[in-house]
Tab-separated table of C-alpha atoms and ligand atoms in Angstrom:
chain	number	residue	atom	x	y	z
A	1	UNK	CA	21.904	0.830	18.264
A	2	UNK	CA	22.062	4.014	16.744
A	3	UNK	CA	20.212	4.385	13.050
A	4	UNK	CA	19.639	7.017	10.711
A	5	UNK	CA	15.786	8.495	9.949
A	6	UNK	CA	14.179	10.680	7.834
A	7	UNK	CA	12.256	12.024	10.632
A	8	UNK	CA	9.075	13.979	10.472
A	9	UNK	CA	8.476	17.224	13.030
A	10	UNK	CA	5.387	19.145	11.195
A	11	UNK	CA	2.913	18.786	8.595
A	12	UNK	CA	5.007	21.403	6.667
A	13	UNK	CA	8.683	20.413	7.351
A	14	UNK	CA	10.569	18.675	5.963
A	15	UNK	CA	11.462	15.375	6.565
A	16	UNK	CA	15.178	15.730	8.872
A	17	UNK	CA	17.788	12.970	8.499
A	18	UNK	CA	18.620	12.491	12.288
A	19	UNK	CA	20.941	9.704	14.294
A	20	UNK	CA	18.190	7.983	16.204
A	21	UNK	CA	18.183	4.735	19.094
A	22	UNK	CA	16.881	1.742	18.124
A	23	UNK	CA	15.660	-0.686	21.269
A	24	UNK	CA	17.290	-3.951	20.557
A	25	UNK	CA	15.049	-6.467	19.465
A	26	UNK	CA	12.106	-8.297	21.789
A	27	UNK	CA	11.881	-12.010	22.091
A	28	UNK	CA	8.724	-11.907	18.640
A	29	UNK	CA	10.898	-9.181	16.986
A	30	UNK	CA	13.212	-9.492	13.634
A	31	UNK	CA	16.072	-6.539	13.368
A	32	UNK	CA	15.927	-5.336	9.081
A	33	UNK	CA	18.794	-3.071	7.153
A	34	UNK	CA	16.305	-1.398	4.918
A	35	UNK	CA	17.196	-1.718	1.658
A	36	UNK	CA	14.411	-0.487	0.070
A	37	UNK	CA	11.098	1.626	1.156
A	38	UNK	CA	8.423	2.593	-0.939
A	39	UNK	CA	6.549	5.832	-0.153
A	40	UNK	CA	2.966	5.529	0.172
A	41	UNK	CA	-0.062	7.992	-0.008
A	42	UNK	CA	-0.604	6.870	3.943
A	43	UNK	CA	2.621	8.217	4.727
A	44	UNK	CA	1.821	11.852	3.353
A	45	UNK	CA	-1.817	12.088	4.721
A	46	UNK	CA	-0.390	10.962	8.325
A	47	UNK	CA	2.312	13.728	7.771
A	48	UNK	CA	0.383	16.413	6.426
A	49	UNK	CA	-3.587	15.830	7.302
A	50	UNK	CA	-4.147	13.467	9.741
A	51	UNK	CA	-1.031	14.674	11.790
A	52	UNK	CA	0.257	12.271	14.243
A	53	UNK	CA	2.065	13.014	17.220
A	54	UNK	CA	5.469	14.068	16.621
A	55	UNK	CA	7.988	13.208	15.779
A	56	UNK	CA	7.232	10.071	14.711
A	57	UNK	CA	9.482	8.210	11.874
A	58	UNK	CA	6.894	7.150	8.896
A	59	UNK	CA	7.705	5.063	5.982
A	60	UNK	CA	5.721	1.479	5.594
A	61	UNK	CA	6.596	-0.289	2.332
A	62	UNK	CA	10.258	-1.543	3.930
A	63	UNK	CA	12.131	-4.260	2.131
A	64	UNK	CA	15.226	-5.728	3.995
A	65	UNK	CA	17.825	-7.964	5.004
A	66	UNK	CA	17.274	-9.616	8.597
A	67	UNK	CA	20.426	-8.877	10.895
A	68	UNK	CA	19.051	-10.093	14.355
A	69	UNK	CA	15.857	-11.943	15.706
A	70	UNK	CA	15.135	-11.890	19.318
A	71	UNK	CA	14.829	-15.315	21.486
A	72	UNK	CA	11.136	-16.544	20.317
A	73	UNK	CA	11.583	-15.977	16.403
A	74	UNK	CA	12.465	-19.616	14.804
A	75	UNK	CA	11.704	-19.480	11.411
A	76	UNK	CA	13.330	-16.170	10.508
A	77	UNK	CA	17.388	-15.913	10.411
A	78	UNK	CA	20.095	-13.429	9.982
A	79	UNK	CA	20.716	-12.951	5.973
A	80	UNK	CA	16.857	-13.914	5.179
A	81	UNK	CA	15.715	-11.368	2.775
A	82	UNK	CA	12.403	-9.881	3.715
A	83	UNK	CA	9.499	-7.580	2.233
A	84	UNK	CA	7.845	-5.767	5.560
A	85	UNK	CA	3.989	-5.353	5.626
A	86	UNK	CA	1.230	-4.248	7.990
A	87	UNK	CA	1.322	-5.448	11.168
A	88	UNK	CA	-1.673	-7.796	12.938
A	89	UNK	CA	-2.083	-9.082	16.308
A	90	UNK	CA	-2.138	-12.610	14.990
A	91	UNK	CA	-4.090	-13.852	17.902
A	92	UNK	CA	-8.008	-12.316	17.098
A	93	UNK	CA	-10.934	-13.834	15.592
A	94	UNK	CA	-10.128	-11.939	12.494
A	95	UNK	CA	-6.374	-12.770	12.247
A	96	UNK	CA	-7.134	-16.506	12.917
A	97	UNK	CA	-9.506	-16.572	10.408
A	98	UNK	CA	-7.026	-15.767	7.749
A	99	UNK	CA	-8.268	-11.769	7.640
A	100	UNK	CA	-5.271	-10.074	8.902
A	101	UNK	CA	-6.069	-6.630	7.601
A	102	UNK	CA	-9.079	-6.810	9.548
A	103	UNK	CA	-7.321	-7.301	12.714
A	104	UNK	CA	-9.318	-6.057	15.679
A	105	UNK	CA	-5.771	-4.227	16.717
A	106	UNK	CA	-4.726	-3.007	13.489
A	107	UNK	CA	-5.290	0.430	14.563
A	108	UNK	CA	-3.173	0.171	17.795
A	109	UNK	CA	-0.639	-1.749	15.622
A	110	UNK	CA	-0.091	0.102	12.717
A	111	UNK	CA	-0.872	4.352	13.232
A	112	UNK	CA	-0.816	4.170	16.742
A	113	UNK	CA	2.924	5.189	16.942
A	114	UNK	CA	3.658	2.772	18.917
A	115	UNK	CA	4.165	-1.307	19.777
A	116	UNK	CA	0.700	-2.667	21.420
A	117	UNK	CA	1.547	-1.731	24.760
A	118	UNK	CA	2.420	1.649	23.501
A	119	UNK	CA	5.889	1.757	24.180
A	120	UNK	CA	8.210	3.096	20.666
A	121	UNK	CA	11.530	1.204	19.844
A	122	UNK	CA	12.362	4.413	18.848
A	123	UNK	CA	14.238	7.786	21.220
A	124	UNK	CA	16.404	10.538	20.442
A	125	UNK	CA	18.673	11.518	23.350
A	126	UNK	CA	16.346	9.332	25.014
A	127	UNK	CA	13.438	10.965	24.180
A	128	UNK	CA	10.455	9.001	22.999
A	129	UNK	CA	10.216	9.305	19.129
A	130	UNK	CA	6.882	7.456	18.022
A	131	UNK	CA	7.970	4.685	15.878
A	132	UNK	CA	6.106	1.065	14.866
A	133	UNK	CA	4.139	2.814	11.922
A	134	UNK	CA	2.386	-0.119	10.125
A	135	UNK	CA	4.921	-1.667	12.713
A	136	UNK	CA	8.035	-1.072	10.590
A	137	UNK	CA	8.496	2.743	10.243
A	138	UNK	CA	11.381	2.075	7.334
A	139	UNK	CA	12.272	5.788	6.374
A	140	UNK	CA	14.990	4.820	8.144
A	141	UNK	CA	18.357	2.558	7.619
A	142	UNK	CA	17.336	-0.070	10.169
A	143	UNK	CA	13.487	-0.811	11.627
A	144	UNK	CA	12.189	-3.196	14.069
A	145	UNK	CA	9.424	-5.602	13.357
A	146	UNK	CA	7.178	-8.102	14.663
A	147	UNK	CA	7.571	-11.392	13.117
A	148	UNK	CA	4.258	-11.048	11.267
A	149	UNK	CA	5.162	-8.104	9.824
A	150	UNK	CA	7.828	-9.891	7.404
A	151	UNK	CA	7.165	-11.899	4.426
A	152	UNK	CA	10.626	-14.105	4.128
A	153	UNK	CA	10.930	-14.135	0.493
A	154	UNK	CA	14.331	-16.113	-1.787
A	155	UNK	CA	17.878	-15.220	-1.713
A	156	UNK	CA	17.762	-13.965	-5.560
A	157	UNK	CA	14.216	-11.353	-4.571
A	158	UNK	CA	14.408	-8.103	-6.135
A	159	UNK	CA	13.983	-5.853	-3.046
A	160	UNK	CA	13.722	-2.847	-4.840
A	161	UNK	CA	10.829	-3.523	-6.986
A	162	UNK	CA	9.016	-5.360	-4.314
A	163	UNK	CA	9.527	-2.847	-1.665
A	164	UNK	CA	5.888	-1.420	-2.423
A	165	UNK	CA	4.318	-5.131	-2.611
A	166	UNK	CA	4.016	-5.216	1.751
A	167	UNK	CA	1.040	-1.497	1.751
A	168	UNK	CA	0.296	-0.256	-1.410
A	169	UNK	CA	0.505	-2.821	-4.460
A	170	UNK	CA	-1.475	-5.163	-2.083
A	171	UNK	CA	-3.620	-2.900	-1.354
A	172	UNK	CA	-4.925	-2.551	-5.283
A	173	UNK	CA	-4.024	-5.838	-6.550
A	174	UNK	CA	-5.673	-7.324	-3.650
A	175	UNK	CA	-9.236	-5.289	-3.957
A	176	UNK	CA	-9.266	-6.936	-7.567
A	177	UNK	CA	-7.528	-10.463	-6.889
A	178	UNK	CA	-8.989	-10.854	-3.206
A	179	UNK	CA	-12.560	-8.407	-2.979
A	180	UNK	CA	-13.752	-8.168	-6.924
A	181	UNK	CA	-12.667	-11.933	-8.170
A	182	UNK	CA	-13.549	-11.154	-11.764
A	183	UNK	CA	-13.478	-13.777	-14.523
A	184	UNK	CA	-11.857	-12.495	-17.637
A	185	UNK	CA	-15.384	-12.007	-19.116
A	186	UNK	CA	-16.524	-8.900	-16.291
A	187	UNK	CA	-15.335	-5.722	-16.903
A	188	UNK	CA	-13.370	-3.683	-14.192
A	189	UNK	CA	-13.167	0.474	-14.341
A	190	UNK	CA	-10.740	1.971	-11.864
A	191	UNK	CA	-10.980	5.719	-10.762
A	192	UNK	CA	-7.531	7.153	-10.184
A	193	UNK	CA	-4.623	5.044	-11.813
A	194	UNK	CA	-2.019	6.243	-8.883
A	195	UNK	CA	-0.001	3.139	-7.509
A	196	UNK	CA	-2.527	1.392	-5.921
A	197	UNK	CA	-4.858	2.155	-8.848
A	198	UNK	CA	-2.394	0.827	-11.052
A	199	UNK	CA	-1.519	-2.322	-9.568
A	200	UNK	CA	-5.463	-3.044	-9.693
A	201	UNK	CA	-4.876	-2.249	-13.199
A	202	UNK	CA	-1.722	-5.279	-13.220
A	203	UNK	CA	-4.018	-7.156	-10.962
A	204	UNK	CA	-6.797	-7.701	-13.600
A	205	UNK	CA	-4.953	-8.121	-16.469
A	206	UNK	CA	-3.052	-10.612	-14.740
A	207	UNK	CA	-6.625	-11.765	-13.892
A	208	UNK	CA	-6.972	-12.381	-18.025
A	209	UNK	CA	-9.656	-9.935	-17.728
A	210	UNK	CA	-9.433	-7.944	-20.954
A	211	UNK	CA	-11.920	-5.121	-20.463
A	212	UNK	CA	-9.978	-2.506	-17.989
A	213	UNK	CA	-11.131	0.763	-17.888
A	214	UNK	CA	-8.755	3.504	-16.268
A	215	UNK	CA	-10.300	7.086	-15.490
A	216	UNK	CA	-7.711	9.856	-14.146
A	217	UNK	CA	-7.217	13.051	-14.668
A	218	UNK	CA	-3.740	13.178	-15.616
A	219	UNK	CA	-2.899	12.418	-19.754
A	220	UNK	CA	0.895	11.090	-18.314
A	221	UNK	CA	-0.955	8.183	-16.121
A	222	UNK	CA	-3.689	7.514	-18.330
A	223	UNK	CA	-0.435	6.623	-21.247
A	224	UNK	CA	1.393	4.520	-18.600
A	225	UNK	CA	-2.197	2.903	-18.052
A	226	UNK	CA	-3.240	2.264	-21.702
A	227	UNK	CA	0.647	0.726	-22.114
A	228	UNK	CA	0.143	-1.494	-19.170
A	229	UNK	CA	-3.099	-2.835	-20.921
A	230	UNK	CA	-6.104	-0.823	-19.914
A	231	UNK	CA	-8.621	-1.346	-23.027
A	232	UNK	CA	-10.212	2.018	-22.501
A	233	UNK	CA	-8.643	5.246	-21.306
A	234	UNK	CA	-10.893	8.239	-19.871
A	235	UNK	CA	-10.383	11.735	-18.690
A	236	UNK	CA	-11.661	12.069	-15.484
A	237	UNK	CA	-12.632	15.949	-16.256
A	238	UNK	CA	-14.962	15.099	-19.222
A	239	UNK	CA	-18.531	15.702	-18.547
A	240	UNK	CA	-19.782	12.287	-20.096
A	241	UNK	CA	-17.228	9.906	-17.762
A	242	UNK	CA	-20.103	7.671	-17.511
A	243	UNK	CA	-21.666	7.284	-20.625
A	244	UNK	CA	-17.496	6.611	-21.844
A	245	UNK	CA	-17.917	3.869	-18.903
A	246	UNK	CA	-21.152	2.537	-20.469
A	247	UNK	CA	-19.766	2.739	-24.195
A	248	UNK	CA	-16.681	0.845	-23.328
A	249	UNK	CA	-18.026	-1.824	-20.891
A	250	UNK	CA	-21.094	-2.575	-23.201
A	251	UNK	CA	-23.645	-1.137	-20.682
A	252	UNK	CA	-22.480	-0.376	-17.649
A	253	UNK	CA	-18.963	-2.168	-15.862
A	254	UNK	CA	-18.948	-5.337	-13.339
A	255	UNK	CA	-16.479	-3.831	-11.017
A	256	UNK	CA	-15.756	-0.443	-9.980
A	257	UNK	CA	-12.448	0.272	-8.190
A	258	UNK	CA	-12.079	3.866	-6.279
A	259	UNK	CA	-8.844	5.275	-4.909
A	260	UNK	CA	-9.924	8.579	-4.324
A	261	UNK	CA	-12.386	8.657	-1.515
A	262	UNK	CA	-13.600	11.826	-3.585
A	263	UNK	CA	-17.226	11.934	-3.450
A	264	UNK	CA	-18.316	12.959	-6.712
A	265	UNK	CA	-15.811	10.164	-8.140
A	266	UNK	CA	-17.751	7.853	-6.474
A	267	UNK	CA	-20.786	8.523	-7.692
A	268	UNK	CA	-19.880	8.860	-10.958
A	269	UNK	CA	-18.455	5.265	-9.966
A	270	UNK	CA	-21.503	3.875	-9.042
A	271	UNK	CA	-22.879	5.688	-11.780
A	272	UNK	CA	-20.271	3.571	-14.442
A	273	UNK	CA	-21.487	0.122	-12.836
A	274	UNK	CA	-23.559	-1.977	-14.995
A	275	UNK	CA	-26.859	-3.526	-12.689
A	276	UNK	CA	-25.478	-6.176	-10.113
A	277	UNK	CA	-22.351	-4.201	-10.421
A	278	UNK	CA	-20.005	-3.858	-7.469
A	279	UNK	CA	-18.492	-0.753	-6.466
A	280	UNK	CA	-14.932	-0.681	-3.852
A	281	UNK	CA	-13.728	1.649	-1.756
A	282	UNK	CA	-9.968	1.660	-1.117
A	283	UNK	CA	-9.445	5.539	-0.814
A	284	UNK	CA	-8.398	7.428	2.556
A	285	UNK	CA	-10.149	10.837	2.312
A	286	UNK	CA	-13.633	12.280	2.851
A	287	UNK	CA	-14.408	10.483	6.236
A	288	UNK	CA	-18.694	10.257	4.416
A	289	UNK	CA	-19.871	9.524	1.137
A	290	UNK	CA	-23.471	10.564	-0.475
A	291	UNK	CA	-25.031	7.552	-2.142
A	292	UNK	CA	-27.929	7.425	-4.580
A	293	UNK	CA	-29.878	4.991	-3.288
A	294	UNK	CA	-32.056	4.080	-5.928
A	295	UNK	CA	-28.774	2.736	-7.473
A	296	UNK	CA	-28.614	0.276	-4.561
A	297	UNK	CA	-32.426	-0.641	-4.528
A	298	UNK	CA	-33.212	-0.293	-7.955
A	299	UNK	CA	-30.273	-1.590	-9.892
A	300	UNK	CA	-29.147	-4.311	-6.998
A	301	UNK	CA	-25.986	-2.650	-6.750
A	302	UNK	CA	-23.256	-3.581	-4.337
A	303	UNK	CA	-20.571	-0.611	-2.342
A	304	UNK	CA	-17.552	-3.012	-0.494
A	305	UNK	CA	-14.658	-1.413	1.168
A	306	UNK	CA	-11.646	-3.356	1.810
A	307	UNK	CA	-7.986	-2.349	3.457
A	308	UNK	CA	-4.656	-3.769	2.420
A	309	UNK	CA	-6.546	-5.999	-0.323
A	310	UNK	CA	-8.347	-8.053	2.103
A	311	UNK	CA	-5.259	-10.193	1.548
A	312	UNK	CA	-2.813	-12.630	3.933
A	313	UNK	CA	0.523	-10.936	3.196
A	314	UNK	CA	1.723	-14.031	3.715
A	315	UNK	CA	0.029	-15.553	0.883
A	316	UNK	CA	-0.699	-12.988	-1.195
A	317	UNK	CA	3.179	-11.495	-1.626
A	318	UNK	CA	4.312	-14.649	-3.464
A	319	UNK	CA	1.494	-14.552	-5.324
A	320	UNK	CA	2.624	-11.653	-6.531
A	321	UNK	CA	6.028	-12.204	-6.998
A	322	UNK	CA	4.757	-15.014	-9.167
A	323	UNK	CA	3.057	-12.949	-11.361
A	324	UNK	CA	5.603	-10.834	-11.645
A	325	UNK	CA	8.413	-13.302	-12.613
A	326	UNK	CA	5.564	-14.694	-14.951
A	327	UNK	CA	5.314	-11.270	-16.942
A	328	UNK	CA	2.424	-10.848	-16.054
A	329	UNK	CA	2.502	-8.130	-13.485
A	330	UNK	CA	5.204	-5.765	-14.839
A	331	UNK	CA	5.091	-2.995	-11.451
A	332	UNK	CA	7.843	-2.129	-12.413
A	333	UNK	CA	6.693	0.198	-15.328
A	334	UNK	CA	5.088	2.490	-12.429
A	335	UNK	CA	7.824	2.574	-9.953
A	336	UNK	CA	10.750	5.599	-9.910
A	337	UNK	CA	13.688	5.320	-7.610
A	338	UNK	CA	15.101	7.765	-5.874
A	339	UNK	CA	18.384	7.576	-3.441
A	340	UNK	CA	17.057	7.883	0.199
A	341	UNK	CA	18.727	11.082	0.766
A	342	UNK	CA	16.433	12.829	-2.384
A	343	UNK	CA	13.615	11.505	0.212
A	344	UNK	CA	11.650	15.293	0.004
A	345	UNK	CA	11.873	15.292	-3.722
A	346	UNK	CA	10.380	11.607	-3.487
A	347	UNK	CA	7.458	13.043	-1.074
A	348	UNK	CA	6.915	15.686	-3.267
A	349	UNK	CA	6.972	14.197	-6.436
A	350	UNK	CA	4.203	11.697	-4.627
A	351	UNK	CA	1.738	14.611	-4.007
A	352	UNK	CA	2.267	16.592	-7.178
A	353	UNK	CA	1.966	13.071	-8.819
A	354	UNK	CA	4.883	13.278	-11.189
A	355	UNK	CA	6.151	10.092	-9.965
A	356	UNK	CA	3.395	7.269	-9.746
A	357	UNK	CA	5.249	5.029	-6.974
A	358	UNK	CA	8.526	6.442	-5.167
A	359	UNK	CA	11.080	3.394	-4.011
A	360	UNK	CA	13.653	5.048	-1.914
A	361	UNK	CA	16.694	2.812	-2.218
A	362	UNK	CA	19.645	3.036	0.589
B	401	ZN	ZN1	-5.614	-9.677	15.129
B	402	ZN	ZN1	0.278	2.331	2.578
């Protein structure tokens, strides 16, 4: 069938709106309208840094309606609504161990461009277009999936605010929820209150942890992060970030979150943890880090990374759905909508960071 993508050509272009083919589905595939796609920081690097090959159709934070499964899908029908997420092999040590985002083909599955054999659902005049990013590629009115990339999720879901739950609310809810498991007596300090920042924010409070510390350089964020029930607000470009840390947390925090993959963040991170503390790593960025040791050896602290919040999408979605309709998990607050056509001015908006979380509705 014949779709229409925002489709990327260069680091610098922008992204073109362009009628594109889309391979009916395979017998373990599910056929989604897009109704809603978030826009996630992975989508800009892989445009503008880490450039794939081109053209390639990006977007990985779909939310949908099924219209078609192919012969092997059971438990998915026409009309389910469903929120799209990374894709995993399903068949690894890893996978069958209930670590998904650890997937031994997660790389050939998600930023490969491609399905696993490295064929692309996706052609223009039938010329391959890479396609299958985080096995959805939903900058785009229809995508094909694998059924393990959908979370099936009730008739009355919002689809719009959920959208981002499937890459990048995971990701930072699940680093808290999933990596950290604080009890509401720890203290958690994130660098960089972004969307993934902020839903590790959402993610301890929900947590009934009351001491959240939120460090970021922009005044906007830190307001939205002091409303959504950070304790302590920081400026990131104050020379005494750490001794603030110390001050707030009574000595030092238990958890450290970084999104930045900055290196002087993170040591000022590791610098913020209390002894015992533990420091994560969600960022995508400086491909080394420079460590003090001595805070390793001589203060037993602890560096983790994780990826997509070490979570099961499959359980960890409804989780947070549940804390949403709870209250307790308001996402909303962060996200911005933007028609899909305004797609540039969503991109944009991402890297200048005027808009915390971009949900492109169609
Ligand atoms: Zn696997
Ligand atoms: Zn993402």
């Amino acid at each position: 069938m014949d779709i229409t993508a925002a489709v990327a050509r260069g680091a610098d272009a922008p992204l073109a709106f362009e009628t594109v083919t889309l391979e009916d589905p395979r017998a373990d595939e599910v056929l989604v309208r897009i109704v809603a796609t978030g826009v996630c920081h992975t989508d800009l690097v892989t445009k503008s840094v880490f450039p794939a090959e081109l053209p390639i159709v990006l977007g990985h934070e779909g939310s949908g309606i099924v219209e078609q499964v192919g012969s092997a899908v059971t438990d998915v029908r026409p009309g389910d609504r469903v929120l799209l997420t990374y894709s995993s092999c399903g068949d690894c040590s890893r996978c069958t161990s209930g670590l998904p985002s650890y997937c031994e083909n997660f790389v050939i599955l998600n930023t490969s461009g491609g399905r696993a054999d490295f064929t692309s659902p996706l052609s223009i005049d039938g010329t391959r277009v890479m396609g299958a990013f985080f096995g959805q590629s939903s900058f785009a009115t229809h995508a094909l999936v694998s059924r393990r990339n959908v979370v099936v999720v009730d008739r009355d879901t919002d689809l719009v605010t959920y959208a981002p739950f499937g890459c990048g609310v995971q990701t930072g809810a699940g680093a808290v929820a999933n990596v950290m498991r604080p009890r509401p007596g720890d203290s958690v300090v994130i660098f960089g209150v972004g969307g993934v920042g902020m839903s590790a924010l959402l993610a301890a409070r929900a947590l009934d942890v009351e001491n959240v510390v939120a460090v970021d350089l922009s005044a906007e964020r830190l307001a939205v992060a002091k409303e959504l029930g950070a304790s302590t607000v920081i400026d990131g470009a104050a020379e005494d970030v750490v001794a603030q840390v110390h001050a707030a947390t009574g000595g030092g925090a238990t958890f450290a979150l970084d999104t930045t993959a900055l290196n002087p963040v993170i040591a000022t991170a590791l610098q913020a943890l209390a002894p015992m503390g533990t420091l994560v790593l969600v960022g995508l960025g400086e491909p080394t880090m420079d460590l003090e040791i001595g805070h390793l050896t001589g203060n037993g602290k602890a560096v983790r990374g994780c990826i997509e919040g070490s979570c099961d999408p499959q359980e960890f979605i409804p989780q947070l759905i549940a804390w949403h309709r709870a209250g307790k998990f308001p996402i909303e607050k962060v996200i911005r909508t933007y028609p899909f056509w305004e797609i540039n001015q969503a991109v944009h908006d991402a890297e200048s960071g005027s808009t915390i979380k971009p949900v492109l509705v169609l």
